[in-house]
PDB file of C-alpha atoms and ligand atoms in Angstrom:
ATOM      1  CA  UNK A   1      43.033 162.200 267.759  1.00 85.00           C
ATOM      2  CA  UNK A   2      40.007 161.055 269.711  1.00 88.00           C
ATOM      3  CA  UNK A   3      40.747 161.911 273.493  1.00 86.00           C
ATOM      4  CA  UNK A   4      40.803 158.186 275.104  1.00 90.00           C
ATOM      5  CA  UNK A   5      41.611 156.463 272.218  1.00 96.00           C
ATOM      6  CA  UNK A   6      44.831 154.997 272.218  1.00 97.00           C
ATOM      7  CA  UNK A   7      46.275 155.635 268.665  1.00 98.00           C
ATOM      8  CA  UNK A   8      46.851 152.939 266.461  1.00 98.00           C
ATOM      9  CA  UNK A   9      49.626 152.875 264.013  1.00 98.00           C
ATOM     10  CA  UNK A  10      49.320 149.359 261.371  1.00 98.00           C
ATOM     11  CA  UNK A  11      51.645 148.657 258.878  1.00 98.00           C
ATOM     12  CA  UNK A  12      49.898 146.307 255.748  1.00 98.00           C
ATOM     13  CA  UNK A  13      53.004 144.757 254.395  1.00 98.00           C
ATOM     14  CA  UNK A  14      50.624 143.635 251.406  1.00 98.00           C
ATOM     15  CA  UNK A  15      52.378 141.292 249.132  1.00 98.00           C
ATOM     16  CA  UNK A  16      56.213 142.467 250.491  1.00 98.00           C
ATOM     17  CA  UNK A  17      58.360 140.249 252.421  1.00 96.00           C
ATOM     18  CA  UNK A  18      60.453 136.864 252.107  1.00 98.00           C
ATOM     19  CA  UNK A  19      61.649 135.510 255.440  1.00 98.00           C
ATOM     20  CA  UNK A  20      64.602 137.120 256.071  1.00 97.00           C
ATOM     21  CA  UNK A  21      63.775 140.434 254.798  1.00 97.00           C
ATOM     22  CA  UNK A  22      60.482 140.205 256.500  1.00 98.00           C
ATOM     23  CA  UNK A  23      61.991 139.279 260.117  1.00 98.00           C
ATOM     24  CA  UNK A  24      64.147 142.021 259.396  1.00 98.00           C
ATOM     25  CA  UNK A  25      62.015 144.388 259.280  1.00 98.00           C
ATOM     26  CA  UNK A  26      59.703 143.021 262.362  1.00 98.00           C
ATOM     27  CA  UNK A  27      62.917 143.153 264.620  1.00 98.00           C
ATOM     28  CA  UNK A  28      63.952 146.661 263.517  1.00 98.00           C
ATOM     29  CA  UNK A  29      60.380 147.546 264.177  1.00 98.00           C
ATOM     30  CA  UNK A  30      60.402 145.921 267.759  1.00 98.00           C
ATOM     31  CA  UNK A  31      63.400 147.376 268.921  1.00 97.00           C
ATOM     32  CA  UNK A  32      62.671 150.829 267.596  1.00 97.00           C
ATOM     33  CA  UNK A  33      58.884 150.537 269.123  1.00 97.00           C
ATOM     34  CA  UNK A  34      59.798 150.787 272.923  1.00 95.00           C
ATOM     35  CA  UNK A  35      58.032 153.696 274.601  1.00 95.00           C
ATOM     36  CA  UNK A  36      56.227 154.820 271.885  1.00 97.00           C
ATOM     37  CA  UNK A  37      53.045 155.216 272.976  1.00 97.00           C
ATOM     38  CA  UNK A  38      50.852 154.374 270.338  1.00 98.00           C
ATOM     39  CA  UNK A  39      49.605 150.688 269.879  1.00 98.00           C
ATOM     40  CA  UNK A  40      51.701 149.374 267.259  1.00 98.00           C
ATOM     41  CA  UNK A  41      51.148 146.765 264.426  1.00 98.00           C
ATOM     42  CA  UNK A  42      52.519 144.646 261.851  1.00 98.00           C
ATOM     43  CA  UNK A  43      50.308 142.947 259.271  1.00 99.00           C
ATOM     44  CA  UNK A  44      52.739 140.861 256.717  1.00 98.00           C
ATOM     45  CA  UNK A  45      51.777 138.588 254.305  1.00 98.00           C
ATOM     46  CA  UNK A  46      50.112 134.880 255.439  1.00 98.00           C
ATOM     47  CA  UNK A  47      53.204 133.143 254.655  1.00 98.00           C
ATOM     48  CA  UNK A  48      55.385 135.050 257.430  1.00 98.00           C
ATOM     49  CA  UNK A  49      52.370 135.669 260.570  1.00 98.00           C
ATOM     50  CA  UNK A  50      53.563 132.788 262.415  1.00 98.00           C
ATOM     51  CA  UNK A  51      57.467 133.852 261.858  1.00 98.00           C
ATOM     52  CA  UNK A  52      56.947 137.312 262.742  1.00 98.00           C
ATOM     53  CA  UNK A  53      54.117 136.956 265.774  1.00 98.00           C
ATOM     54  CA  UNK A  54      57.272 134.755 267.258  1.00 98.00           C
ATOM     55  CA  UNK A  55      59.811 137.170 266.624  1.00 98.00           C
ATOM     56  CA  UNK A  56      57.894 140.169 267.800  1.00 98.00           C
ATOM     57  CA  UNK A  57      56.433 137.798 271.112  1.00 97.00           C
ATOM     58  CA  UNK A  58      57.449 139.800 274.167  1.00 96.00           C
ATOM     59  CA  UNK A  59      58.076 143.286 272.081  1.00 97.00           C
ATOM     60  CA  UNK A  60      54.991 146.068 272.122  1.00 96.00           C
ATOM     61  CA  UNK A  61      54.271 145.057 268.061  1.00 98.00           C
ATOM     62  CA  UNK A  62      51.219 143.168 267.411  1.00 98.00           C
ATOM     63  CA  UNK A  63      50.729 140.905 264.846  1.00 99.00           C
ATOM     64  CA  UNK A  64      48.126 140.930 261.796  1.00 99.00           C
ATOM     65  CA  UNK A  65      46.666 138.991 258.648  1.00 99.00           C
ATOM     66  CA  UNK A  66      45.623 140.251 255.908  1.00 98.00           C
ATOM     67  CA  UNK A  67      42.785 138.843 255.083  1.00 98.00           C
ATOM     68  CA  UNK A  68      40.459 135.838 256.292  1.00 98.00           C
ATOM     69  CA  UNK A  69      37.750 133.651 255.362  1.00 98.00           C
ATOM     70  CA  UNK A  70      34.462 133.912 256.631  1.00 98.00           C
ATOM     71  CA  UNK A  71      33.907 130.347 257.468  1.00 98.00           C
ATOM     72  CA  UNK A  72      35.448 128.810 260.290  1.00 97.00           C
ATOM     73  CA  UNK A  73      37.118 126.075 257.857  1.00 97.00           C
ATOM     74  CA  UNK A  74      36.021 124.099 254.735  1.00 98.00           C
ATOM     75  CA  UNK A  75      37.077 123.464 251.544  1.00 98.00           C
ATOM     76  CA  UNK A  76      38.369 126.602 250.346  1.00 98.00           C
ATOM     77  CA  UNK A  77      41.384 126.229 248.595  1.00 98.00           C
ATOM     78  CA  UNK A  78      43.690 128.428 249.236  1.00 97.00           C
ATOM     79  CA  UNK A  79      41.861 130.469 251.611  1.00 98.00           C
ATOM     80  CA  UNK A  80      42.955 131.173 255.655  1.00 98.00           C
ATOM     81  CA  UNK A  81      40.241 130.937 258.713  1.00 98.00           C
ATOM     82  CA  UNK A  82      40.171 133.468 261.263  1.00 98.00           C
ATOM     83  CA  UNK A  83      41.153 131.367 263.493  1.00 98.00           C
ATOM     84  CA  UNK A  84      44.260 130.139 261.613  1.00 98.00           C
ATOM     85  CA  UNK A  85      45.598 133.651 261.893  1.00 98.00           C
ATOM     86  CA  UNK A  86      44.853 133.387 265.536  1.00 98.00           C
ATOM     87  CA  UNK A  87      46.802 130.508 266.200  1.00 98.00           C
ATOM     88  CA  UNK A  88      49.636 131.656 264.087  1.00 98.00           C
ATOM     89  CA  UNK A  89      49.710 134.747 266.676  1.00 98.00           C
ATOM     90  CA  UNK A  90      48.181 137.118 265.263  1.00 98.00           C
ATOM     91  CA  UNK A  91      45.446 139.551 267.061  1.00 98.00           C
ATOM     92  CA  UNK A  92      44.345 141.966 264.072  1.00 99.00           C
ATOM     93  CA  UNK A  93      42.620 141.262 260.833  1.00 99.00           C
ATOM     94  CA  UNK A  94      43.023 144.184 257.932  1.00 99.00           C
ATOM     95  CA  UNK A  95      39.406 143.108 255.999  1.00 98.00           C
ATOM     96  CA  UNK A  96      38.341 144.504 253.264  1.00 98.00           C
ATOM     97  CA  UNK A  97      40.953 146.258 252.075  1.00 98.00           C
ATOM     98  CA  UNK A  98      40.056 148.217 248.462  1.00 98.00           C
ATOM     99  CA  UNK A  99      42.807 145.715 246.896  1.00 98.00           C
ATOM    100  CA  UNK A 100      40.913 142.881 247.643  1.00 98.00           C
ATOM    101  CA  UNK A 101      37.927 144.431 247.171  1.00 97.00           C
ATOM    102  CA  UNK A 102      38.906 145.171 243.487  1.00 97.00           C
ATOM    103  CA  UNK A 103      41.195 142.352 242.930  1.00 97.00           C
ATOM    104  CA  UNK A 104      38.444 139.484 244.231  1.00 97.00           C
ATOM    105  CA  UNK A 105      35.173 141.467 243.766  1.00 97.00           C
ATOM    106  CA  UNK A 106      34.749 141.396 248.332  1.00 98.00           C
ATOM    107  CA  UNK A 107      31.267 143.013 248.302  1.00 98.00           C
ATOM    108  CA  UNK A 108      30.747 144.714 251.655  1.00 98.00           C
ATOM    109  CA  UNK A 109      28.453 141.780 252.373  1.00 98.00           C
ATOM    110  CA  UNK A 110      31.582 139.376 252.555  1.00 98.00           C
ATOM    111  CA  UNK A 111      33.379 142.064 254.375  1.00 98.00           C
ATOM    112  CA  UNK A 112      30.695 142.010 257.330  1.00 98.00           C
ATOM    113  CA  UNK A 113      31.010 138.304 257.495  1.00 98.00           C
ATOM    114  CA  UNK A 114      34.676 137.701 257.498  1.00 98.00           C
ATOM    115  CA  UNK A 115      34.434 140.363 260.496  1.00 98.00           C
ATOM    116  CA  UNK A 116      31.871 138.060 262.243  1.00 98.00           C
ATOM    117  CA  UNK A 117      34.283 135.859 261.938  1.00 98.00           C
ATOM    118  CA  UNK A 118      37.406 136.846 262.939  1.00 98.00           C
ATOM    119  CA  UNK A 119      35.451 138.423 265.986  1.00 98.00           C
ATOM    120  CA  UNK A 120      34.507 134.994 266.840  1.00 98.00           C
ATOM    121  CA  UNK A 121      38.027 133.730 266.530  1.00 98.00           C
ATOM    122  CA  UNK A 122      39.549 136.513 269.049  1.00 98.00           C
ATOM    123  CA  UNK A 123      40.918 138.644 266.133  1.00 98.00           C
ATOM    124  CA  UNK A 124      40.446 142.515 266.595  1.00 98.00           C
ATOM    125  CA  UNK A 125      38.896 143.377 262.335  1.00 98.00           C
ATOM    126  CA  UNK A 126      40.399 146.357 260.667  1.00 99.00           C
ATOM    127  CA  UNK A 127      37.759 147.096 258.132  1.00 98.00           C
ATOM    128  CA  UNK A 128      38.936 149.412 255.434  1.00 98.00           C
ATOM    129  CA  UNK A 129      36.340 151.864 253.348  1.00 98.00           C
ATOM    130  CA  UNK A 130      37.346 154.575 250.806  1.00 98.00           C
ATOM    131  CA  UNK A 131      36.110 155.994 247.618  1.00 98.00           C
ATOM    132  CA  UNK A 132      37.396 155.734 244.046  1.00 97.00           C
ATOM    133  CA  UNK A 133      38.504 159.246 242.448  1.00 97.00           C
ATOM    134  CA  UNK A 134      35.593 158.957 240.211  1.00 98.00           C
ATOM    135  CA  UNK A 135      33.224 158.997 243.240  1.00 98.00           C
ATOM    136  CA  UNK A 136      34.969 161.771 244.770  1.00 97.00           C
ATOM    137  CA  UNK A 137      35.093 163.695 241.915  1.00 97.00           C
ATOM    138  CA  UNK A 138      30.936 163.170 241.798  1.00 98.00           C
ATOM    139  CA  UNK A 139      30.681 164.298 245.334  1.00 97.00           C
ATOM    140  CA  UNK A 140      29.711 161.002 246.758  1.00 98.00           C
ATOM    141  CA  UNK A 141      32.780 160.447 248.832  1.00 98.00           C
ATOM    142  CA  UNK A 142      31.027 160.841 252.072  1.00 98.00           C
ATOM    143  CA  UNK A 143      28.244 158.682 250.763  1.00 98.00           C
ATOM    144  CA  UNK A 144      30.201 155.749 249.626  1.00 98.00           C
ATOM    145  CA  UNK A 145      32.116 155.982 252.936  1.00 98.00           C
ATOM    146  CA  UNK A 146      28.865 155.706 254.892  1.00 98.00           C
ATOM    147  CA  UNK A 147      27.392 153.124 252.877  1.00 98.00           C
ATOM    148  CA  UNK A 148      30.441 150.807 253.101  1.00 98.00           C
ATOM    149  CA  UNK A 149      30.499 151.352 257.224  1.00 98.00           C
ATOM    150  CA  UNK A 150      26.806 150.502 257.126  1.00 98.00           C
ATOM    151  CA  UNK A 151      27.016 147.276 254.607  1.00 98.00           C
ATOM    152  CA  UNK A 152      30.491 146.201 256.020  1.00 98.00           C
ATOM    153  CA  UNK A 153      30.401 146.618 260.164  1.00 98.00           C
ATOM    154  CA  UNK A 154      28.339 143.321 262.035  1.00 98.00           C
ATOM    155  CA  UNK A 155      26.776 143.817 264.792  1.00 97.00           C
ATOM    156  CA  UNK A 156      28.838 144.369 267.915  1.00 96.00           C
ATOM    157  CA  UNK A 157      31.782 145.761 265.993  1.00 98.00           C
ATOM    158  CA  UNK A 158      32.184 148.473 268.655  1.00 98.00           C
ATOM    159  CA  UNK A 159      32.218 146.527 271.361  1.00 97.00           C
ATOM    160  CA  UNK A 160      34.643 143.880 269.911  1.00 98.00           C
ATOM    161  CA  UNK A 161      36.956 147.022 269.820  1.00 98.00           C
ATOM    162  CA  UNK A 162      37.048 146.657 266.056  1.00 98.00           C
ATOM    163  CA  UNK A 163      38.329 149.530 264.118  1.00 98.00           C
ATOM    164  CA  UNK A 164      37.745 151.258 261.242  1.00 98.00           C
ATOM    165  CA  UNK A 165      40.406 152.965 258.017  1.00 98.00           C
ATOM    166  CA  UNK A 166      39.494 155.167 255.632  1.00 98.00           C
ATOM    167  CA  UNK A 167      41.655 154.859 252.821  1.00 98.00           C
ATOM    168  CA  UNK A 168      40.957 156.436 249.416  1.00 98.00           C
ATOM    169  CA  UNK A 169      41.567 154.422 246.578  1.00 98.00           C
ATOM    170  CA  UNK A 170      43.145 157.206 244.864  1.00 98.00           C
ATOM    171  CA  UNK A 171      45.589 157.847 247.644  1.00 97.00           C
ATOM    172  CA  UNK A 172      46.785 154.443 248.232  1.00 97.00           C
ATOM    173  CA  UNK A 173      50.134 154.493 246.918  1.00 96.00           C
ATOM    174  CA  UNK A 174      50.093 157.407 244.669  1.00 97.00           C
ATOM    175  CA  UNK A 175      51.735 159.776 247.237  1.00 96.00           C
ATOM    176  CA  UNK A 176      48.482 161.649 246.663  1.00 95.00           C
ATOM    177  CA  UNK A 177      46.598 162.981 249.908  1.00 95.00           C
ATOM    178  CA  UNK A 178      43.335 164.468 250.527  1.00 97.00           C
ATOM    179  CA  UNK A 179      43.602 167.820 251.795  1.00 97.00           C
ATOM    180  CA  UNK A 180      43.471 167.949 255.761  1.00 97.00           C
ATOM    181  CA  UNK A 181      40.158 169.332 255.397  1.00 98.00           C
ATOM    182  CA  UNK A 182      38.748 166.235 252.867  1.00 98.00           C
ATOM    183  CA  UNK A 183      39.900 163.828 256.249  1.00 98.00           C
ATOM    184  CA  UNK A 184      38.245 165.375 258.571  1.00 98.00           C
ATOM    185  CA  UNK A 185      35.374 165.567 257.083  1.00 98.00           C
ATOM    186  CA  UNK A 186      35.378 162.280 256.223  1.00 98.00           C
ATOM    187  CA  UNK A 187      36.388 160.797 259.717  1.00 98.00           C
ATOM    188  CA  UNK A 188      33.583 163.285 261.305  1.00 98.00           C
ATOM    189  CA  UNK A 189      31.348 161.665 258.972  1.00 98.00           C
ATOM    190  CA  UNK A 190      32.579 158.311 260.095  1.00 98.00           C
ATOM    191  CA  UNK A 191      32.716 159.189 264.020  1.00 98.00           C
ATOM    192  CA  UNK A 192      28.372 159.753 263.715  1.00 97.00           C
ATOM    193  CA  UNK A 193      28.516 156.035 261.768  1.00 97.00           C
ATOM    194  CA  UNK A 194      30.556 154.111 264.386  1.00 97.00           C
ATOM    195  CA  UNK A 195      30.195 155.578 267.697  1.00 96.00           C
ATOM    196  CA  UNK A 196      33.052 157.691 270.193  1.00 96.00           C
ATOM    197  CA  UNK A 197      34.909 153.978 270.967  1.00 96.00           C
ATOM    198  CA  UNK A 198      35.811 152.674 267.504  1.00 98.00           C
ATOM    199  CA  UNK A 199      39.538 153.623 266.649  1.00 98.00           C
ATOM    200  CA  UNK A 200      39.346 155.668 263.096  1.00 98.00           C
ATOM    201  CA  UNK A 201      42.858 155.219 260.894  1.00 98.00           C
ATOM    202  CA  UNK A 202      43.474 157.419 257.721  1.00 98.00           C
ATOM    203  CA  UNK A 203      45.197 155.366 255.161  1.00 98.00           C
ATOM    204  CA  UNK A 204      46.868 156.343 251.745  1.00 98.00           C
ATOM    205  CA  UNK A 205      50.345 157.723 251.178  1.00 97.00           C
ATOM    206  CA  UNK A 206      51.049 158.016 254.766  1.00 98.00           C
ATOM    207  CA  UNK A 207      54.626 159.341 255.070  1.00 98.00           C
ATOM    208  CA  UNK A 208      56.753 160.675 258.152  1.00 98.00           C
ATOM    209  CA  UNK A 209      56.444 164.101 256.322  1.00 98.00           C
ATOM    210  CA  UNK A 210      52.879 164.304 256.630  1.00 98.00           C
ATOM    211  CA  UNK A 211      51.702 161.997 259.401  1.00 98.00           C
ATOM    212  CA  UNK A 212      51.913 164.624 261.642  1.00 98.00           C
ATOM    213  CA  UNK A 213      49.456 166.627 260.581  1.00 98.00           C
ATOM    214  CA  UNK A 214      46.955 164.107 259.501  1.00 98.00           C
ATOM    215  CA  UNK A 215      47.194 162.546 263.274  1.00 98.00           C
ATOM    216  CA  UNK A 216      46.368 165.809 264.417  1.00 97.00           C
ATOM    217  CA  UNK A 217      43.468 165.935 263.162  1.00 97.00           C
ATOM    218  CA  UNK A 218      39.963 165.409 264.915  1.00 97.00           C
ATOM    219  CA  UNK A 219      39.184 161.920 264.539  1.00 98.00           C
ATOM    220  CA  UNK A 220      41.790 160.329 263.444  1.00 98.00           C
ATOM    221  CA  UNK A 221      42.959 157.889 265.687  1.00 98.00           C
ATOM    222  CA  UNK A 222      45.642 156.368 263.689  1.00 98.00           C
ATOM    223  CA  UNK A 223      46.920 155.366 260.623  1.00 98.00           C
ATOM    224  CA  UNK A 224      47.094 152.274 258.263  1.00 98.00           C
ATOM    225  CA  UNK A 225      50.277 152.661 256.163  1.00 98.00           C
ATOM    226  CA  UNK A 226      51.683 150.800 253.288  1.00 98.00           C
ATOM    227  CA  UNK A 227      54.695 151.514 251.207  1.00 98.00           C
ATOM    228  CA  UNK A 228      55.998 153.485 254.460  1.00 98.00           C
ATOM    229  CA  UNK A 229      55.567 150.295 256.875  1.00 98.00           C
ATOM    230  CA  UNK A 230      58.491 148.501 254.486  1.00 98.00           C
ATOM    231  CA  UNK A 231      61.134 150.810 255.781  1.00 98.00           C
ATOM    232  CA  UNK A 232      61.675 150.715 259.749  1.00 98.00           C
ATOM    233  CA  UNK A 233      62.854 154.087 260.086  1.00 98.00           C
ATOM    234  CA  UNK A 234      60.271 155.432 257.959  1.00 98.00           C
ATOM    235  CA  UNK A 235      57.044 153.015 260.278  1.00 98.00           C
ATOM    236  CA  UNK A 236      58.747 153.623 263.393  1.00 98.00           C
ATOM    237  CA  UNK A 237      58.466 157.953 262.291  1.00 98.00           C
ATOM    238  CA  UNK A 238      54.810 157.674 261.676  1.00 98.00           C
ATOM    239  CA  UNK A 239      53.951 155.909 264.455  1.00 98.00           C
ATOM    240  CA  UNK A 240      56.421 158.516 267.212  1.00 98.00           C
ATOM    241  CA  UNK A 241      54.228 160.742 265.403  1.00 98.00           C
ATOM    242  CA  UNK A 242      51.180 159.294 266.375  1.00 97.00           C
ATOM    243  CA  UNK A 243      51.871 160.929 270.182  1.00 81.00           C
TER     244      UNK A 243
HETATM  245  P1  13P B   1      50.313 153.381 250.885  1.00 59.87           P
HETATM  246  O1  13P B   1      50.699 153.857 252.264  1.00 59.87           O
HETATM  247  O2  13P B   1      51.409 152.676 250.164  1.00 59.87           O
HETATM  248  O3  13P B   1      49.634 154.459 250.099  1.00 59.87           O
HETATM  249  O4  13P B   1      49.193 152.226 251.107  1.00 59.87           O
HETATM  250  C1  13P B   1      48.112 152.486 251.927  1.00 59.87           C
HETATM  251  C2  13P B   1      47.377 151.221 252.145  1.00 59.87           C
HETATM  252  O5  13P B   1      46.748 150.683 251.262  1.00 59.87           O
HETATM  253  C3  13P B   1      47.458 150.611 253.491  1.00 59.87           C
HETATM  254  O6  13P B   1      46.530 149.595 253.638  1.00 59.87           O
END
């Protein structure tokens, strides 16, 4: 933890979630997230923001997209503007994420502009960096981290209050972890890049069994959890353990 940040604690739903499984889960999540203390959010898939922002309205869970479009509307088939999202309720954008970069070939270049723009439509960007096991395996974990934060973060990220999760692509749903060590050097590295304001999450195989530890450590202001966020009991763990 960074003393002064409030924690952060996101689930990414990722492609999970029909409507009444999906408002399910939001309302378990609600009415377990009363006095936890830190900042809590939900990120399901574009099909149920408006649903859930309504069902959480009132309740200490935010709201987030997945992804957005960099242009404030046009024809993009298929695609969602920033400010879409906003208007469906939701305050947080996950950008970036190594899914989409590897499933639609998101260069960091798109990254930084879809975070221009969901700045300028209100939304709070979560940009996401990691490394691939070949990288870390080559030693260049802390460089590929870096470079990502420098090709993917606008101008004025900080002081839009955006945030920042490291996720390694090799520990995103594999149950596999870095050791504690690995993290914290990673989110020291990270804390030089983005200033002593910008909220740092750890993401990959985030469990209750482990969060504590990895939300002790330096830096790490939160998490960004997957699989785990699908199961109340299991999100609503993570985040007590978030302090
Ligand atoms: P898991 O928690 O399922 O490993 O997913 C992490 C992730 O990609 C969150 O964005």
């Amino acid at each position: 933890m960074t003393p002064g940040l409030r924690p952060l604690v996101a689930g990414n739903w990722k492609m999970h979630g029909l409507a009444a499984d999906g408002l399910a889960l939001a309302r378990a999540v609600a009415a377990g997230g009363e006095g936890i203390h830190a900042e809590i959010l939900v990120c399901p898939p574009a099909t149920l923001v408006a649903a859930v922002a309504a069902a959480l309205a009132g309740s200490p869970v935010a709201t987030g997209g997945q992804d957005c479009h960099a242009n404030p509307k046009g024809a993009h088939t298929g695609d969602i503007a920033a400010a879409m999202l906003a208007d469906a309720g939701a305050t947080y954008v996950i950008l970036g994420h190594s899914e989409r970069r590897a499933d639609h070939a998101e260069t960091d270049a798109q990254v930084k502009a879809k975070a221009i723009a969901a700045i300028a439509a209100g939304l709070t960007p979560i940009v996401c960096v990691g490394e691939t096991l070949a990288q870390r395996e080559a030693g260049q974990a802390e460089s590929v981290v870096r470079n990502q934060v420098t090709g993917s973060l606008p101008e004025g990220f900080a002081a839009a209050g955006g945030v920042v999760a490291y996720e390694p692509v090799w520990a995103i749903g594999t149950g596999k972890t870095p050791t504690e060590a690995d993290i914290a050097a990673i989110h020291a590295a990270l804390r030089q890049a983005v200033g002593a304001t910008t909220r740092l999450l750890y993401g990959g195989s985030v469990k209750p069994g482990n969060a504590a530890a990895i939300l002790a450590l330096p830096d790490v202001d939160g998490a960004l959890v997957g699989g785990a966020s699908l199961v109340a009991e299991d999100f609503l763990a993570i985040a007590r353990a978030a302090g």
